[in-house]
Amino acid sequence: MKIPNITKHCFADLLLILTIAFFSLAVYKNVYAQDIRQIAIFPYENISDKTELDWLGEGLALFLVNKFDNYTNFIPIERSQIQFLIYNKQADKPAISDPKEVQRLGKLLGAQLAIFGNYDIKENISINTWLMEITSGDIWEEINNTGALDSIMNWQGQIMLDLLNKMQATPKANHAKAIMAPETESFAAYKDYCLSSINLINGSLSQAEKYCRQAINTDVNYIYAIGLLVHIYEAQEQWEKIPLLYRQYETLLDKNWDWRGLVKIYDKIITIYTNSEQLDLALYYCRKKMLLLESVNNLSGMSGIYSKIGSIYKSRDEADKALSYFQKVCKIQKKLGNDRSAAINYLEMGDVYFGKGLYVSALKNYRKAVKVYRRINAQQGLAASFGKIGQTLSAQKKHQTALKYLQQALSIQKKLDNPSKLADILTGIADHYFLQLNFKQAMIYYEKAMEIYQKENNYSKLSIVYNKMADICYKKNQYKKALSFYQKIVQLQKKMGGNNLYPAYNKIGRIHLKNKDYEQALVYFKDSLKNQFVAGHKDSLSQTYDSLGFIYDKQEKYAEALRCYLKNIDFYRINQNKGAQAANYYQIGSIYAKLGQYDKAVNYLEKTVKIDRQTNNPNLKHHINYLAQIKKQVNN
C-alpha cells in the first residue's frame, strides 16, 4: 500500500479531493456549460472588528468548494495551493478581497475564474461575493447576501445558487434544493468543522481531530465532519479507526439513496481492506459495489469492479475465478470501445496466466496489450507490456531475448515522468538477474528501485524489494545484512496495518535458527503464528509449526514439539504433500523414541517408510535402519 507522506501543504489536498469529492450527498455531477473552467476560491476576508470570527472566511470558501465539486465543468483549485500563496503573502491574515491581487494570484494558479469576498458582522452577517474572469480582471458579478449568523448553514446555499445563475449553470429544481439543504442544523458543529478544516490545512492534526470530534459529538449525522475525521486519521496513520467511520457513511448515504456516494464509499473501504490484505472483507464490499452498479446498469463502473474483483482473486492465486471476471471486463470493453481499459485487462489476464505457469498464454495477452498501446500511442502502457514480456521470457529461460525487452521497457520509461513505474521496470530487470543467480547485477538494480520507492513512500513495493535483497544476502550467508532488511520489512508492514508480518517473522526466525539462537528464533516464530491466526492466513502455518517443533525438540521440550508436529498431520494429508508428510511422521516417531514410547515411535516410523517407498525417497535406507533399531527396543 502506498501511504502518503503528508506535509503541511498537502493536508488541504486530502480535504478537497477526498472529504468533499467522496462524500457529497444528493447533488450529482452535471454539465451545464461547454467549457471546463478552473476556479480559484479564496478565503473570505473578515472586515468586522470581531476577529474571533475569522474562521468563517475559510468556512465560506470551503462550502463553495464542496458544492462546485459536484459540477464536472467547474474544477476548484486545490486549497493547499491557494493557502500556500496567501500565507506567504500575509501570514497573519490569510484572506484577500483586493481585485488586482486576486487577478495576480489567479494567473499564478492557472485559474480562469476566481471567487472572493468579505463579510461584516453587526446584528446580522453581510456577505459580499465577487466573481472575476481572471484574464481580463473583469468582475462578472457582485452578490450580496445577508442573514442571521447562527443560522448561516440554512441560507449560505443561496450564494452558490446566485453564482451558478450568473455562470449560466442554473441547477434543476432537485439540485437547487440539495444545494440549499444545510449540511448540519447546528452552528456549533459547523464552527467546529470549519476550525478542524483550518487546522488540517495548517498541519495541526491533534487540534483538527479535537474540533472534528466536537462537531460529530454535536451532530452525529454531520457527514462532512465524519469524512474529515477519516482523513485526519489517514494523516495520523490510524488506519484501524477508519472502517467504522465508513460504515457510518454507508448508512447515511443508503438512507438518501445516493448510489454515487455509496460507490465512492465502497471504493474507499475496498482500498483500506485491500491494502491491509483483509481480502475477504475487500471482496465483500466489492460485491456490494458490483450489485449496486449492475442495478443501475453502469457499464463503465461494472467493468472497473469486475477488474478489481479479478485482481483480488489474482493476488490470492485463485486463477480461474480471476480469469472469469477479467473475461467479463473484455465483453464490456468491446461494447464501450475503451482501448486503454482493454489493454489493461490484457495485462491482468497475462499476469494470471503467468502465475499459473502458462507462459505461452501470458505472452499472447501481453502482446495483445502491446498492439493496443501502439495503436493509441500510450508509451507508459507500452513500457509496462515490454517489461512483462521480458519477465515471462526470463521465466522461460530465454534470457537474451528477455533482456532485450526489459531494456526496451527501461528505455521508454526513462523518457516518461513516472518514477514509480521506472522503479517497477528496474525491479523486473533485477528479478531477471536474480533468476540467473547473478546476484551482483540483481542487487544493483534492486538498489536503484529501492531509492525510488523510498522517495515515493511506496511501502508495499519497497517491502518486496527489501525481501529480494534480504534473500540475496541470505543466500550469500550475509545473515546480519539479511536480518536488517527483514526487520525493515516488519516496520513497513506495521505501517500498512500489520496483517502480513508473518513471512518476515518466519525469515528472521530462520536466521536466528541458523545462528543457533533458539530463544530469539522462538520469539519470532511465535509472533508469526499469532499474526497468521489474527489475519486469517493459512499458507505458512505448517512451516511455522515445523520450525517451532524443531526448536522445542532441540530444547528437549518434547511435549511442545509433539504438539507442533501433530498439528501438521492433517495439513500435509489434505494438501497431499507426501514428502513433507513423511518428514513429519519421522520427527514425531523420533520424539516418541526419545520419550521411551517405542510402540508409538514404531507406528509413525512405519508410516514414514511406507511413504518413502511410494516417493522413492533417498533417505529410505536410513529410515529403515532407524526403524529396525527402535523395533529392537520394543522387543527388549
XYZ file of C-alpha atoms in Angstrom, residues 1 18 22-23 226 230-231 234 239-254 260-289 292 305 308 312 496 499:
60
model
C 0.000 0.000 0.000
C -11.301 13.123 -0.544
C -16.270 11.452 -1.985
C -18.964 12.396 0.459
C -17.230 12.293 9.514
C -11.386 9.916 8.207
C -8.693 11.983 6.529
C -5.247 8.887 7.421
C -5.840 3.048 9.788
C -7.659 0.765 12.209
C -10.141 3.525 13.149
C -11.290 4.240 9.604
C -13.567 1.326 8.546
C -16.102 2.010 11.321
C -16.490 5.611 10.127
C -17.047 4.407 6.572
C -19.828 2.152 7.762
C -21.469 5.251 9.264
C -21.222 6.867 5.826
C -22.768 3.857 4.177
C -25.787 4.037 6.493
C -26.313 7.774 5.867
C -25.894 7.512 2.100
C -28.119 4.441 1.802
C -22.901 7.555 -6.486
C -21.924 8.405 -2.941
C -22.257 4.749 -1.950
C -19.968 3.721 -4.810
C -17.313 6.158 -3.597
C -17.645 4.894 -0.027
C -17.278 1.309 -1.192
C -14.177 2.320 -3.158
C -12.562 3.715 -0.019
C -13.490 0.704 2.124
C -12.226 -1.680 -0.563
C -8.935 0.216 -0.750
C -8.429 0.044 3.015
C -9.173 -3.668 3.248
C -7.118 -4.448 0.129
C -4.094 -2.512 1.357
C -4.323 -4.154 4.781
C -4.702 -7.532 2.986
C -8.076 -8.295 4.577
C -9.181 -9.668 1.251
C -12.363 -11.429 2.379
C -13.706 -8.081 3.605
C -12.462 -6.351 0.453
C -14.355 -8.894 -1.667
C -17.494 -8.453 0.441
C -17.598 -4.720 -0.347
C -16.582 -5.342 -3.962
C -19.684 -7.489 -4.365
C -21.866 -4.817 -2.740
C -20.492 -2.277 -5.196
C -25.213 -1.629 -6.955
C -15.368 -3.507 -10.233
C -10.937 -5.168 -9.124
C -8.080 -9.677 -5.731
C 0.427 -0.849 6.398
C -1.664 -8.121 8.570
